[in-house]
């Protein structure tokens, strides 16, 4: 988990420096590891929409939905609101 948090923080820094591709690589690493926070999913969707890579945005949202449905503990207070947010964003992209 610490490595994934580091990836998110480094990704934020890279975005601020204008290295979007570097940030994408770090966020995608976290998505592949099924990170249970929303940051890499949110950032990738924003970046991919900006780059007109809608299929990539949809792919990331589908993974986020799967993670929040199956990996995030049911008792986590923000699970349902975040899950609903991902589903809403996906429905707007279709």
mmCIF file of C-alpha atoms in Angstrom:
data_model
loop_
_atom_site.group_PDB
_atom_site.id
_atom_site.type_symbol
_atom_site.label_atom_id
_atom_site.label_comp_id
_atom_site.label_asym_id
_atom_site.label_seq_id
_atom_site.Cartn_x
_atom_site.Cartn_y
_atom_site.Cartn_z
ATOM 1 C CA UNK A 1 0.000 0.000 0.000
ATOM 2 C CA UNK A 2 2.813 2.436 0.795
ATOM 3 C CA UNK A 3 4.212 2.063 -2.733
ATOM 4 C CA UNK A 4 0.800 2.887 -4.163
ATOM 5 C CA UNK A 5 0.458 5.981 -1.970
ATOM 6 C CA UNK A 6 3.935 7.034 -3.105
ATOM 7 C CA UNK A 7 2.856 6.520 -6.722
ATOM 8 C CA UNK A 8 -0.149 8.785 -6.185
ATOM 9 C CA UNK A 9 1.937 11.516 -4.554
ATOM 10 C CA UNK A 10 4.613 11.297 -7.246
ATOM 11 C CA UNK A 11 1.890 11.324 -9.910
ATOM 12 C CA UNK A 12 0.510 14.562 -8.467
ATOM 13 C CA UNK A 13 3.991 16.093 -8.602
ATOM 14 C CA UNK A 14 4.540 14.896 -12.162
ATOM 15 C CA UNK A 15 1.224 16.399 -13.265
ATOM 16 C CA UNK A 16 2.222 19.739 -11.712
ATOM 17 C CA UNK A 17 5.520 19.562 -13.616
ATOM 18 C CA UNK A 18 3.688 18.849 -16.869
ATOM 19 C CA UNK A 19 4.824 15.220 -17.141
ATOM 20 C CA UNK A 20 1.403 13.757 -17.841
ATOM 21 C CA UNK A 21 2.805 10.549 -19.331
ATOM 22 C CA UNK A 22 4.874 9.921 -16.212
ATOM 23 C CA UNK A 23 1.812 10.485 -14.042
ATOM 24 C CA UNK A 24 -0.260 8.151 -16.216
ATOM 25 C CA UNK A 25 2.332 5.394 -15.812
ATOM 26 C CA UNK A 26 2.254 5.665 -12.010
ATOM 27 C CA UNK A 27 -1.537 5.849 -11.797
ATOM 28 C CA UNK A 28 -1.881 2.897 -14.197
ATOM 29 C CA UNK A 29 0.474 0.904 -11.972
ATOM 30 C CA UNK A 30 -1.904 1.518 -9.063
ATOM 31 C CA UNK A 31 -4.942 0.608 -11.152
ATOM 32 C CA UNK A 32 -3.256 -2.666 -12.159
ATOM 33 C CA UNK A 33 -2.647 -3.366 -8.458
ATOM 34 C CA UNK A 34 -6.348 -2.629 -7.724
ATOM 35 C CA UNK A 35 -5.673 0.290 -5.364
ATOM 36 C CA UNK A 36 -8.633 0.688 -2.988
ATOM 37 C CA UNK A 37 -8.673 4.488 -3.038
ATOM 38 C CA UNK A 38 -10.224 6.689 -5.684
ATOM 39 C CA UNK A 39 -7.286 8.965 -6.555
ATOM 40 C CA UNK A 40 -5.627 7.104 -9.458
ATOM 41 C CA UNK A 41 -8.992 6.289 -11.033
ATOM 42 C CA UNK A 42 -10.229 9.877 -10.754
ATOM 43 C CA UNK A 43 -7.019 11.365 -12.129
ATOM 44 C CA UNK A 44 -6.764 8.919 -15.022
ATOM 45 C CA UNK A 45 -10.360 9.552 -16.067
ATOM 46 C CA UNK A 46 -9.739 13.307 -16.056
ATOM 47 C CA UNK A 47 -6.480 12.944 -17.975
ATOM 48 C CA UNK A 48 -7.877 10.478 -20.518
ATOM 49 C CA UNK A 49 -10.954 12.641 -21.139
ATOM 50 C CA UNK A 50 -8.691 15.652 -21.680
ATOM 51 C CA UNK A 51 -6.631 13.592 -24.152
ATOM 52 C CA UNK A 52 -9.830 12.347 -25.869
ATOM 53 C CA UNK A 53 -8.965 8.750 -24.919
ATOM 54 C CA UNK A 54 -12.517 7.828 -23.990
ATOM 55 C CA UNK A 55 -11.982 4.064 -24.254
ATOM 56 C CA UNK A 56 -9.184 4.326 -21.693
ATOM 57 C CA UNK A 57 -11.400 6.413 -19.402
ATOM 58 C CA UNK A 58 -14.135 3.753 -19.662
ATOM 59 C CA UNK A 59 -11.629 0.969 -18.958
ATOM 60 C CA UNK A 60 -10.384 2.731 -15.822
ATOM 61 C CA UNK A 61 -13.929 3.386 -14.592
ATOM 62 C CA UNK A 62 -14.894 -0.261 -15.115
ATOM 63 C CA UNK A 63 -11.900 -1.344 -13.053
ATOM 64 C CA UNK A 64 -12.744 1.215 -10.350
ATOM 65 C CA UNK A 65 -16.305 -0.094 -10.178
ATOM 66 C CA UNK A 66 -15.067 -3.667 -9.889
ATOM 67 C CA UNK A 67 -12.580 -2.721 -7.151
ATOM 68 C CA UNK A 68 -15.170 -0.809 -5.128
ATOM 69 C CA UNK A 69 -17.745 -3.599 -5.558
ATOM 70 C CA UNK A 70 -15.425 -6.504 -4.755
ATOM 71 C CA UNK A 71 -12.243 -5.374 -2.993
ATOM 72 C CA UNK A 72 -13.209 -2.454 -0.766
ATOM 73 C CA UNK A 73 -14.656 -3.599 2.554
ATOM 74 C CA UNK A 74 -18.425 -3.291 2.724
ATOM 75 C CA UNK A 75 -18.291 -1.374 6.002
ATOM 76 C CA UNK A 76 -16.161 1.439 4.574
ATOM 77 C CA UNK A 77 -18.245 4.602 4.861
ATOM 78 C CA UNK A 78 -17.304 6.116 1.497
ATOM 79 C CA UNK A 79 -17.610 2.898 -0.512
ATOM 80 C CA UNK A 80 -21.141 3.383 -1.882
ATOM 81 C CA UNK A 81 -20.828 7.122 -2.653
ATOM 82 C CA UNK A 82 -17.596 6.534 -4.571
ATOM 83 C CA UNK A 83 -19.007 3.492 -6.341
ATOM 84 C CA UNK A 84 -22.052 5.504 -7.404
ATOM 85 C CA UNK A 85 -19.809 8.347 -8.604
ATOM 86 C CA UNK A 86 -17.800 5.953 -10.792
ATOM 87 C CA UNK A 87 -20.992 4.443 -12.235
ATOM 88 C CA UNK A 88 -22.411 7.891 -12.969
ATOM 89 C CA UNK A 89 -19.221 8.986 -14.730
ATOM 90 C CA UNK A 90 -19.227 5.795 -16.804
ATOM 91 C CA UNK A 91 -22.864 6.265 -17.841
ATOM 92 C CA UNK A 92 -22.026 9.766 -19.083
ATOM 93 C CA UNK A 93 -19.229 8.391 -21.277
ATOM 94 C CA UNK A 94 -21.352 5.765 -23.048
#
